Amino acid sequence: MTTNDALLFMDLDRQGDQDQGTLFDEPRRRLSRDPSLRSGWAQYQALRALAWECAPEPGERMVRHALQQTRRERVQGQLARSTGSDDMAREILLGRVKHRAGVPAWIWLLLLIASLGFGAMAWHQGLIGPDPSGDAAPAAKGGDDTVSFEFPAQTEPAQAALSAPADVSGVGAAEAAGSEDVKHEDSASRQARRLLREELHQADLRAKQPKATPPGPIQAPRAVVAQRPGRPSAAPDYGQTTSLQAELMAAPTDASVQAPTQARPVAASVASPTKAAPPAPMLVPTAAPPQAPPAASQASGASVGQDASAGAGPPSDQAGMALDSNDIVVGGRLRATLTLPEAKAVDLRLFDISGKAVLTIADGPAGPGTVIYAVDAKDDNGQPLGAGTYYLRVMTAWFSRVEPIQIH
Amino acid sequence: MPVYEHYSDEQLAVAARDDDNGAWEALIRRHGQRLLAFYTRMSGDESLARELWVQAWGELWKLRGTLAGGGKVATAMFSLAARTAVRVAVTGNLRPPQGDPSSLEVRAERLRQALVAVPPRSRAALCLCYLDSLPYDEAGRCLGCGAGETKQLCADGYVALAQHLGPGFLDAGLA
């Protein structure tokens, strides 16, 4: 068989598809005249029939494989669009992608657990708490080196005292549970320190702006920003106040005290000194001869003496306060000596462990010179102070200080 | 549930472009046998042909957008198959099969061996035009050449096939 014969068969084979009229007449005549071509044409048709007879058919399994391949291509296409690389998508489908080298998940889990444990421990120790700086006065907001300080613990008597209005009934409610206060002294004392720090901070601010802010009732701030000891400070230096805060923050804690369960803003529960009645047991300081003994007790049980000449007080670096004793028996007398360079406002109060001002000893101008205050251990209502821990706070234009007083 | 048998290839391709799995399966069932026969004739190995067949449908899935754009499904299908088959064409085992020469299996195996012995491009043209009755122009598109060259390739392939089969191959049976 030649190529021309093959072309003849193919042209004849396409006759049914393309009716070309007389174009195939001559080949058809050749095919009818030449017997060899007739057998060739027959084989031509028979070969095609055999080819189709033995052609395989795709089974259902193959169709499923093809559909699976289609789905694979679809997923690979999506992966290629996601990863931006066909090779990467192929490697992902083949499972050849290496795991990203990094820290195993269990290490991250371990670090997370450790962080949570450390946080819980710090919370119990009162080292951390909600950030109160958002409510603090603008002047109290320091730089980055100031840390927020929140008083976390609220015992039942402290809560009663804090939730009660700042009047005598609140003091009574707090005293009603005096034994509980002793039990939870640590948490309550922290609150007292916090309140004291707030007021000390306000007093310092007033002292730095004496003209703009005339002496008046102390407005307790809603929050306090404490200075962390040992860190450089960009905030104003409050002198003794700062050191006292550091001292108070470093006070030992009682291990038996229960863990605090909640934090509570202090602002709403601060016993506002502005509502305090005029200090009944206190006498207005009067000039006294040098080296004079303390004035005699008044009927209210308070006395005050001054040891200085008018207008000739000690230097300002000698200003300070001294207590005869920090331990007083119930019904005893409290004696504090103030050294004041000039005659300026003095605020001397006694606070209980819940932060309530139970006794206002001095709230007005005093000095210059040495002023001695001696009062009976009674509150503003004349009731004897019960046993427990109290804090004596003095605020002057030169210094502010807090001294713990223990009444047995 | 649409009846895919009533749809044309173009309609099925459009549906498959829109991720209609049923339409794609209908296309596979409609053209699957032609494609598998082509692969079998081109490769001479049925198992290899089945593997190529499955992979071809995965490749065609990527081209479904082109199919839906107006291209003929058969042309695209055989174009891909021709490129793949020419690339993977094997010579195969040319040892004559044992058994009754008049049996269908022996004759089919001899035909398969004879096809493998034909040069790949001529074999592809022969399979497309002669055995699968594709028009010369479409076969030319599949092979990347014109209709005349395709016809010539097909004729050369047929002559080579007839020589490998030898005279009297079909005399006893179908002829």
CSV table of C-alpha atoms in Angstrom, one decimal, chain B:
chain,number,residue,atom,x,y,z
B,1,MET,CA,-31.2,17.8,39.3
B,2,PRO,CA,-30.4,18.7,35.7
B,3,VAL,CA,-30.3,16.1,33.0
B,4,TYR,CA,-26.8,16.6,31.7
B,5,GLU,CA,-27.2,14.3,28.8
B,6,HIS,CA,-29.3,16.9,27.1
B,7,TYR,CA,-26.7,19.6,27.3
B,8,SER,CA,-24.1,20.3,24.8
B,9,ASP,CA,-20.4,20.3,25.5
B,10,GLU,CA,-20.3,24.0,25.7
B,11,GLN,CA,-23.1,24.2,28.1
B,12,LEU,CA,-21.5,21.6,30.3
B,13,ALA,CA,-18.2,23.4,30.1
B,14,VAL,CA,-19.9,26.6,31.3
B,15,ALA,CA,-21.5,24.8,34.1
B,16,ALA,CA,-18.2,23.2,35.0
B,17,ARG,CA,-16.6,26.6,35.0
B,18,ASP,CA,-19.1,27.6,37.7
B,19,ASP,CA,-17.9,24.6,39.8
B,20,ASP,CA,-20.8,22.3,38.8
B,21,ASN,CA,-19.4,18.9,39.6
B,22,GLY,CA,-22.3,17.1,37.9
B,23,ALA,CA,-21.6,18.8,34.6
B,24,TRP,CA,-18.0,18.0,34.8
B,25,GLU,CA,-18.8,14.4,35.5
B,26,ALA,CA,-21.1,14.4,32.5
B,27,LEU,CA,-18.3,15.6,30.3
B,28,ILE,CA,-16.0,12.9,31.6
B,29,ARG,CA,-18.6,10.2,30.8
B,30,ARG,CA,-19.3,11.7,27.4
B,31,HIS,CA,-15.7,12.0,26.2
B,32,GLY,CA,-14.0,9.6,28.6
B,33,GLN,CA,-13.9,6.6,26.3
B,34,ARG,CA,-12.5,8.5,23.3
B,35,LEU,CA,-9.8,9.9,25.4
B,36,LEU,CA,-8.9,6.6,27.0
B,37,ALA,CA,-8.8,4.9,23.6
B,38,PHE,CA,-6.6,7.6,22.3
B,39,TYR,CA,-4.2,7.3,25.2
B,40,THR,CA,-4.2,3.5,24.9
B,41,ARG,CA,-3.4,3.6,21.2
B,42,MET,CA,-0.7,6.2,21.7
B,43,SER,CA,1.0,4.6,24.7
B,44,GLY,CA,0.4,1.0,23.9
B,45,ASP,CA,0.0,0.3,27.6
B,46,GLU,CA,-3.4,0.2,29.1
B,47,SER,CA,-2.4,0.9,32.7
B,48,LEU,CA,-0.3,3.8,31.7
B,49,ALA,CA,-3.2,5.1,29.6
B,50,ARG,CA,-5.5,4.9,32.5
B,51,GLU,CA,-3.1,6.9,34.7
B,52,LEU,CA,-2.7,9.5,32.0
B,53,TRP,CA,-6.4,9.6,31.5
B,54,VAL,CA,-7.0,10.5,35.2
B,55,GLN,CA,-4.3,13.1,35.1
B,56,ALA,CA,-5.7,14.6,31.9
B,57,TRP,CA,-9.0,15.3,33.5
B,58,GLY,CA,-7.3,17.2,36.3
B,59,GLU,CA,-5.5,19.2,33.7
B,60,LEU,CA,-8.6,19.8,31.8
B,61,TRP,CA,-10.3,21.1,34.9
B,62,LYS,CA,-7.8,23.9,34.9
B,63,LEU,CA,-8.7,24.7,31.4
B,64,ARG,CA,-12.5,24.7,31.9
B,65,GLY,CA,-12.5,28.4,31.7
B,66,THR,CA,-11.1,28.2,28.2
B,67,LEU,CA,-13.6,25.5,27.3
B,68,ALA,CA,-16.4,27.7,28.5
B,69,GLY,CA,-15.0,30.5,26.4
B,70,GLY,CA,-16.1,28.8,23.2
B,71,GLY,CA,-13.4,26.2,22.6
B,72,LYS,CA,-14.4,22.8,21.5
B,73,VAL,CA,-14.2,20.3,24.3
B,74,ALA,CA,-12.9,17.5,22.0
B,75,THR,CA,-10.3,19.8,20.5
B,76,ALA,CA,-9.0,20.9,23.9
B,77,MET,CA,-9.1,17.3,25.2
B,78,PHE,CA,-7.2,15.8,22.4
B,79,SER,CA,-4.8,18.7,22.3
B,80,LEU,CA,-3.8,18.0,25.8
B,81,ALA,CA,-3.8,14.3,25.2
B,82,ALA,CA,-1.6,14.6,22.1
B,83,ARG,CA,1.0,16.7,23.8
B,84,THR,CA,1.1,14.4,26.7
B,85,ALA,CA,1.0,11.2,24.7
B,86,VAL,CA,3.7,12.3,22.3
B,87,ARG,CA,5.9,13.2,25.3
B,88,VAL,CA,5.4,9.9,27.1
B,89,ALA,CA,5.2,7.7,24.0
B,90,VAL,CA,6.9,4.4,24.6
B,91,THR,CA,8.1,1.8,22.2
B,92,GLY,CA,6.5,-1.0,24.1
B,93,ASN,CA,7.1,-4.7,24.0
B,94,LEU,CA,7.0,-5.7,20.4
B,95,ARG,CA,7.1,-9.4,21.0
B,96,PRO,CA,4.1,-11.0,19.2
B,97,PRO,CA,1.4,-12.1,21.5
B,98,GLN,CA,0.7,-15.8,21.9
B,99,GLY,CA,-2.6,-17.4,21.2
B,100,ASP,CA,-5.1,-17.8,18.5
B,101,PRO,CA,-4.2,-15.3,15.7
B,102,SER,CA,-7.8,-15.0,14.8
B,103,SER,CA,-9.0,-14.1,18.3
B,104,LEU,CA,-10.0,-10.6,19.1
B,105,GLU,CA,-7.5,-10.2,21.9
B,106,VAL,CA,-4.5,-11.3,19.8
B,107,ARG,CA,-5.5,-9.1,16.9
B,108,ALA,CA,-6.1,-6.1,19.3
B,109,GLU,CA,-2.7,-6.7,20.8
B,110,ARG,CA,-1.1,-6.8,17.4
B,111,LEU,CA,-2.8,-3.7,16.4
B,112,ARG,CA,-1.6,-2.0,19.5
B,113,GLN,CA,1.9,-3.0,18.9
B,114,ALA,CA,1.7,-1.9,15.3
B,115,LEU,CA,0.4,1.5,16.4
B,116,VAL,CA,3.3,2.0,18.9
B,117,ALA,CA,5.7,1.3,16.1
B,118,VAL,CA,4.4,4.2,14.1
B,119,PRO,CA,6.2,7.5,14.6
B,120,PRO,CA,4.5,9.6,17.4
B,121,ARG,CA,3.2,12.5,15.3
B,122,SER,CA,2.0,10.2,12.6
B,123,ARG,CA,0.5,8.0,15.2
B,124,ALA,CA,-1.3,10.9,16.8
B,125,ALA,CA,-2.6,12.0,13.5
B,126,LEU,CA,-3.7,8.5,12.6
B,127,CYS,CA,-5.5,8.0,15.9
B,128,LEU,CA,-7.2,11.4,15.7
B,129,CYS,CA,-8.3,11.4,12.0
B,130,TYR,CA,-8.6,7.8,11.1
B,131,LEU,CA,-9.6,6.0,14.3
B,132,ASP,CA,-11.4,8.8,16.0
B,133,SER,CA,-12.8,10.6,12.9
B,134,LEU,CA,-11.7,14.0,13.9
B,135,PRO,CA,-11.8,16.6,11.1
B,136,TYR,CA,-8.4,17.4,9.7
B,137,ASP,CA,-8.5,21.0,10.8
B,138,GLU,CA,-9.3,20.1,14.4
B,139,ALA,CA,-6.7,17.4,14.4
B,140,GLY,CA,-4.3,20.0,13.0
B,141,ARG,CA,-5.0,22.3,15.9
B,142,CYS,CA,-4.4,19.5,18.3
B,143,LEU,CA,-1.1,18.7,16.7
B,144,GLY,CA,-0.1,22.3,16.0
B,145,CYS,CA,-0.1,22.1,12.3
B,146,GLY,CA,-2.3,22.7,9.3
B,147,ALA,CA,-5.0,20.4,7.8
B,148,GLY,CA,-2.8,19.4,4.9
B,149,GLU,CA,0.1,18.4,7.0
B,150,THR,CA,-2.3,16.5,9.2
B,151,LYS,CA,-3.7,14.6,6.3
B,152,GLN,CA,-0.2,13.7,5.1
B,153,LEU,CA,0.8,12.6,8.6
B,154,CYS,CA,-2.3,10.5,8.8
B,155,ALA,CA,-1.6,8.9,5.4
B,156,ASP,CA,2.0,8.2,6.3
B,157,GLY,CA,0.9,6.7,9.6
B,158,TYR,CA,-1.6,4.5,7.9
B,159,VAL,CA,1.0,3.1,5.5
B,160,ALA,CA,3.3,2.4,8.4
B,161,LEU,CA,0.6,0.7,10.3
B,162,ALA,CA,-0.3,-1.5,7.3
B,163,GLN,CA,3.3,-2.4,6.9
B,164,HIS,CA,3.7,-3.4,10.5
B,165,LEU,CA,0.5,-5.4,10.5
B,166,GLY,CA,1.5,-7.2,7.3
B,167,PRO,CA,-0.7,-8.5,4.5
B,168,GLY,CA,-3.7,-10.6,5.5
B,169,PHE,CA,-4.0,-9.3,9.0
B,170,LEU,CA,-7.6,-8.5,8.6
B,171,ASP,CA,-8.4,-10.9,5.8
B,172,ALA,CA,-9.6,-13.6,8.1
B,173,GLY,CA,-11.8,-11.6,10.4
B,174,LEU,CA,-13.6,-8.4,10.0
B,175,ALA,CA,-12.8,-7.9,6.4
